[in-house]
Coordinates of C-alpha atoms in Angstrom, one line a residue:
X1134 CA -24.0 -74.9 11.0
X1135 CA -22.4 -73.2 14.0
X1136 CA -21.4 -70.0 11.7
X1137 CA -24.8 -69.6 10.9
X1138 CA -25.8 -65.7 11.7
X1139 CA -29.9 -66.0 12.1
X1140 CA -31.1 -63.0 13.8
X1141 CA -34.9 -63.0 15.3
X1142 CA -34.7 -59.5 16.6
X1143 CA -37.2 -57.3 15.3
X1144 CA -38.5 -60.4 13.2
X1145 CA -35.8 -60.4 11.0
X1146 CA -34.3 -63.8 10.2
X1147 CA -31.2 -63.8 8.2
X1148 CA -29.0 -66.8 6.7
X1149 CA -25.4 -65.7 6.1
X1150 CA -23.7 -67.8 4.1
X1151 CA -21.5 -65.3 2.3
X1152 CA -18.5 -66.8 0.8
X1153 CA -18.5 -69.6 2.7
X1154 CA -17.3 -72.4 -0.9
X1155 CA -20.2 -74.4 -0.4
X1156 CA -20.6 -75.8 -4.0
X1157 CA -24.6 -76.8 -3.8
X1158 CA -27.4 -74.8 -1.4
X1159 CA -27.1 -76.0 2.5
X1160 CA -29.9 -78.1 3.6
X1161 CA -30.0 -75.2 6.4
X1162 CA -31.7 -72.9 3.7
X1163 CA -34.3 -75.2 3.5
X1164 CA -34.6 -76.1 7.7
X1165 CA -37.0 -73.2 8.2
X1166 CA -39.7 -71.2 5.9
X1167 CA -39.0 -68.1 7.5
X1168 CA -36.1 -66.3 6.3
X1169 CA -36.3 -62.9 5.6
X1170 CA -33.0 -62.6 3.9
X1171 CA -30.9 -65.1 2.7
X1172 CA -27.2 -64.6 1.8
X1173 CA -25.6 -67.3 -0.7
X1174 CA -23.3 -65.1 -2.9
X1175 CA -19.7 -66.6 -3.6
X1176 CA -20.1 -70.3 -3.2
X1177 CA -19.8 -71.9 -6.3
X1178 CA -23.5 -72.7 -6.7
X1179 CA -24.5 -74.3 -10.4
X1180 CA -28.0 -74.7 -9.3
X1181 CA -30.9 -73.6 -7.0
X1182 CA -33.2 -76.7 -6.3
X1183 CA -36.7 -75.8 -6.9
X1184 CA -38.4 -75.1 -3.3
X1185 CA -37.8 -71.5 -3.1
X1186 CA -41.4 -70.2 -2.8
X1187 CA -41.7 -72.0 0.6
X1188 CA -40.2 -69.0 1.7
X1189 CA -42.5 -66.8 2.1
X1190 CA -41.4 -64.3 4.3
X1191 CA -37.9 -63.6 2.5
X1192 CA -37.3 -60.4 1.3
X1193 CA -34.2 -60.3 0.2
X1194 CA -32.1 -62.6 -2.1
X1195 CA -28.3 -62.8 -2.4
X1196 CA -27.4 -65.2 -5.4
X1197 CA -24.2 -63.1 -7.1
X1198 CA -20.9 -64.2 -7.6
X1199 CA -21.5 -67.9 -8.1
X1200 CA -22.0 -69.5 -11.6
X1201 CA -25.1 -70.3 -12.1
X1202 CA -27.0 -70.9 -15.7
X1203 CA -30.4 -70.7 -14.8
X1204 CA -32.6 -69.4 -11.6
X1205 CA -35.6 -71.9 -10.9
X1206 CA -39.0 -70.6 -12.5
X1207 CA -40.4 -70.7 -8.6
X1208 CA -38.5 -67.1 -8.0
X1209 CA -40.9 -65.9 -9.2
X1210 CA -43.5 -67.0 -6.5
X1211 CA -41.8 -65.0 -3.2
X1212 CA -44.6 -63.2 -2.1
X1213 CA -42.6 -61.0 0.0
X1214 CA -39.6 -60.2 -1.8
X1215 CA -40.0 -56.5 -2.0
X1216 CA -36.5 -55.5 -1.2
X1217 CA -33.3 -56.9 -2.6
X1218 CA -32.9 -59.7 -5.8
X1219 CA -29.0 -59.9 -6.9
X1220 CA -28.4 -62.7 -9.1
X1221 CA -25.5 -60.5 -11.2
X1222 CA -22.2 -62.5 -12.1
X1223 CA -23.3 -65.7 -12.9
X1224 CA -23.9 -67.3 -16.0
X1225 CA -27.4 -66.5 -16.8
X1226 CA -27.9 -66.3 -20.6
X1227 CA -31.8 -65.6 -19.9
X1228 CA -34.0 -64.7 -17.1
X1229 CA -37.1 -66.4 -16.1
X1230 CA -40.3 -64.9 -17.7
X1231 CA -41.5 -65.8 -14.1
X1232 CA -39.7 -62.8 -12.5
X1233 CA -42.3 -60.5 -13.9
X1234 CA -44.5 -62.0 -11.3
X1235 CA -42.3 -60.0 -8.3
X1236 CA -44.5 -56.7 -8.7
X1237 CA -43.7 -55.6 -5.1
X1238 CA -39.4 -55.9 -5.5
X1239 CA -37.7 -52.5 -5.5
X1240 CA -34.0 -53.4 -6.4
X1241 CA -33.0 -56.2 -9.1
X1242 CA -29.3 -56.5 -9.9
X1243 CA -28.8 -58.8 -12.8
X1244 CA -25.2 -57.5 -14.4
X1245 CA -22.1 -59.1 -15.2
X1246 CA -23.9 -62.4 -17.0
X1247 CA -24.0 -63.6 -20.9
X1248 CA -27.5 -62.0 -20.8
X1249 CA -28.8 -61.4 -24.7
X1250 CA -32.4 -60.4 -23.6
X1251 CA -34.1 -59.4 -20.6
X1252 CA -37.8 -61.3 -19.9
X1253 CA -40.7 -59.4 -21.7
X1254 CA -42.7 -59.9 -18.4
X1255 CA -40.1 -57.1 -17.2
X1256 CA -42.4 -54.1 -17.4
X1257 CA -45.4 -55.7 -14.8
X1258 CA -41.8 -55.3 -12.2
X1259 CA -43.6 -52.1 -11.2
X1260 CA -42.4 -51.1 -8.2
X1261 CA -38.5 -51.4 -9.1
X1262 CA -37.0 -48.1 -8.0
X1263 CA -33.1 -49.8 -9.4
X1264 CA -32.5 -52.0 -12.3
X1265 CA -29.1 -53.1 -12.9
X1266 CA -28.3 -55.1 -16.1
X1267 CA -24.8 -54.0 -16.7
X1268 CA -22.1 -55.7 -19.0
X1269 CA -24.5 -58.3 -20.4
X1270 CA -24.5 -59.0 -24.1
X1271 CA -28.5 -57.0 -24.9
X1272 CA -29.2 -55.4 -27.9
X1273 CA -32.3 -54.6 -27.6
X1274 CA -34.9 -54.5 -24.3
X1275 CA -38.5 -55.7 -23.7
X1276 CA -40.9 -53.2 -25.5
X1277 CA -42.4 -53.6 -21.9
X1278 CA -39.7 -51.3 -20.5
X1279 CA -42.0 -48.1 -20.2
X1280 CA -44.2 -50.3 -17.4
X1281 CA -41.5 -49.6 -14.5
X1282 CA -43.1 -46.6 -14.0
X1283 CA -41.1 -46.7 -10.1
X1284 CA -38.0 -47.0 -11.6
X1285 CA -35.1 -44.2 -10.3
X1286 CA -31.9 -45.7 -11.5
X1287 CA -31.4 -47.6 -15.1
X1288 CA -28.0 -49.4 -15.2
X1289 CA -26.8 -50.4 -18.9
X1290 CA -23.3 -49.8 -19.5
X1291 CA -21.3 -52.2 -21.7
X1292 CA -24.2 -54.1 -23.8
X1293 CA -25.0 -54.2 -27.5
X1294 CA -27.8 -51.6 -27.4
X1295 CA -28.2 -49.2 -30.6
X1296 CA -31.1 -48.0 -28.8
X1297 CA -34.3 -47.6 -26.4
X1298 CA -37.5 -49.0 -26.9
X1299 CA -40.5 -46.1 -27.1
X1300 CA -42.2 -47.1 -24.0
X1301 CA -39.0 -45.8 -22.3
X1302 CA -40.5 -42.3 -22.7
X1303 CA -43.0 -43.7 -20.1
X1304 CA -40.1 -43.7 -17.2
X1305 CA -41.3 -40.5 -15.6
X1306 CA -39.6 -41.1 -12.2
X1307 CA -36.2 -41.8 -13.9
X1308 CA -33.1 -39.7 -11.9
X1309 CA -29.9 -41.3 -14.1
X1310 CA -29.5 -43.6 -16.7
X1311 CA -25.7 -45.3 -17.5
X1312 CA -26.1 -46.3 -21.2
X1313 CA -21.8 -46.2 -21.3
X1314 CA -20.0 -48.6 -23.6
X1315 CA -23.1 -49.4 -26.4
X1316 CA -23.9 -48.8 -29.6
X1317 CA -25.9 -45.5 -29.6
X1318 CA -25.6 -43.4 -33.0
X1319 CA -27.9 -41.2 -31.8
X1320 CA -29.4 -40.1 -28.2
X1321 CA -32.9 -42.0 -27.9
X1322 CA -35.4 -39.3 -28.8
X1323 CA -37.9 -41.1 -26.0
X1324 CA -35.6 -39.0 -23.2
X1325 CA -36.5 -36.0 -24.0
X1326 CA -40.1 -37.0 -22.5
X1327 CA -38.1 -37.6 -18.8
X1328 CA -39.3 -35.0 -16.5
X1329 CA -37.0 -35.4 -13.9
X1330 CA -34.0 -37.1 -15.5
X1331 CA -30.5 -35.6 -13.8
X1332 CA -27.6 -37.9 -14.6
X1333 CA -27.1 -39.4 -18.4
X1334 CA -24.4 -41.4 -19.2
X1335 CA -23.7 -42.2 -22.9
X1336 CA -19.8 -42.0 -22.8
X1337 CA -17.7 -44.7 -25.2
X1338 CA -20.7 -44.7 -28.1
X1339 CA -21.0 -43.6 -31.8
X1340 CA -22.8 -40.5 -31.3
X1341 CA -22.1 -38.0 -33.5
X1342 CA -24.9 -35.5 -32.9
X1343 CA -26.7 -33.8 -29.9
X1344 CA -30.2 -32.5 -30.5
X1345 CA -31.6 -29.2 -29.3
X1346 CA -34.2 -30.9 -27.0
X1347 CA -31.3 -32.0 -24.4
X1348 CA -31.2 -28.9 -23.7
X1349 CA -35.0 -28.7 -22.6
X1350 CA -34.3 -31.7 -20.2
X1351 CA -35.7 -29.7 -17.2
X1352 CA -33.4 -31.6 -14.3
X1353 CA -30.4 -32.5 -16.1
X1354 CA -27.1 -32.0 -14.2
X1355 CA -24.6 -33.7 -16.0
X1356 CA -24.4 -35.0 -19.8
X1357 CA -21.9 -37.2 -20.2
X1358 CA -20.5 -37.5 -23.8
X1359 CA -16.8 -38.5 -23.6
X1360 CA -15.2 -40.7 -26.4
X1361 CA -18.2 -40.1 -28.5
X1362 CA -17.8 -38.1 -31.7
X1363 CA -15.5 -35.2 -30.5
X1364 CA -17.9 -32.6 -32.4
X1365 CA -21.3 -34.2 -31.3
X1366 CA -22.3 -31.2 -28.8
X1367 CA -22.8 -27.7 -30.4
X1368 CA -21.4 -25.5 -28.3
X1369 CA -24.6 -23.3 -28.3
X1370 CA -26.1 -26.1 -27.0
X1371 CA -23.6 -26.4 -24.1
X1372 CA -23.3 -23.2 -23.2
X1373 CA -27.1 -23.4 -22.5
X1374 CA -26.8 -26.4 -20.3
X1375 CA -23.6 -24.8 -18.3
X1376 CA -25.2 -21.5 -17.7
X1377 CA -27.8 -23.2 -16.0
X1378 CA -25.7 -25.4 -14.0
X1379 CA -25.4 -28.4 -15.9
X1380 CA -22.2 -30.2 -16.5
X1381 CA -21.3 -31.2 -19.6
X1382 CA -18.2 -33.5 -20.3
X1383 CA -17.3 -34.1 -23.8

């Protein structure tokens, strides 16, 4: 395909195929092994022929905007995909218990997809540093959760969730968590075990009440809290996280 962009500087191989209306995958995909990053997002794909883990050097994966309703079981088996896996706004109503097998994949974006549960294989995704499962249709996540003990940035706004599973106290290395438009009643106690947690998000819930350890969160920098409850912060308990720079908005 003559607007094919495959770079070999550097070793770095892409396929561009960016909005390009294709409607099935190009037998160009599939004309060498090598890729190391392969772009398909916004051409109509309702499928992704089994094959992919003949690419073994590909490290990142562009599969968003399209509408597909299920990812082949063989994404699982890119050895190499340590980088980038976006497979958000499709129409994915599950996610391959196979995924759990990409141990060395930093970034997964899987939002914007009729999504009522996330794989339980999810917590052996150790070295994700950025999980994005936004405006999905989860109530609940994998007890496994506390395994991504990498993980930097959780993105969760606009599911079903009424709360966290206990191994989330195990997300150590957690900077911000976006938990806006759920259904929280109450601030999962397993945060207040989050060393190094800075942003928090729980605006557009049902909280009504915000207990004294948020205040002992040692990094926090901003507490989110709009359109909750409009008393659900004491304002003891405010005026101890503003005085020591934290900004509350409520």
């Amino acid at each position: 395909m003559s607007d094919t962009r495959a770079d070999d500087r550097a070793a770095v191989r892409v396929l561009d195929l960016w909005r390009h209306r294709l409607g099935a995958v190009p037998e160009a995909l599939w004309a060498r092994t090598d890729w190391t990053t392969v772009v398909l997002a916004e051409n109509d794909l309702t499928e992704v022929p089994p094959g992919l883990a003949r690419m073994t050097a590909l490290r990142t994966l562009d599969l968003g905007h399209n509408t597909l309703t299920r990812l082949p079981d063989d994404i699982g088996d890119l050895p190499a995909l340590t980088d980038f896996l976006y497979v958000h706004d499709n129409r994915l109503r599950e996610l391959p218990d196979t995924l759990g097998h990409l141990t060395r994949l930093r970034y997964l974006n899987a939002g914007d997809n009729p999504l009522t549960r996330l794989p339980d294989t999810l917590g052996h995704m150790t070295s994700l540093v950025e999980l994005r499962a936004e405006n999905c249709r989860l109530t609940t996540l994998p007890a496994t959760l506390g395994g991504l003990r990498a993980l930097r940035e959780l993105h969760l706004r606009g599911n079903r969730l009424s709360g966290l599973p206990e191994s989330a106290a195990h997300l150590a290395d957690l900077r911000q968590l976006d938990l806006r438009g759920n259904a929280l009643t109450e601030i999962p106690v397993a945060l207040a075990a989050l060393p190094r947690l800075r942003h928090l998000d729980l605006r557009a819930n049902h909280i009504t009440h915000v207990p004294d350890w948020v205040a002992e969160l040692p990094r926090l920098e901003k507490l989110d809290l709009r359109w909750n409850a409009p008393s659900a912060a004491p304002h003891d308990l405010v005026d101890t996280l503003e005085r020591r720079g934290c900004a509350v908005l409520r």
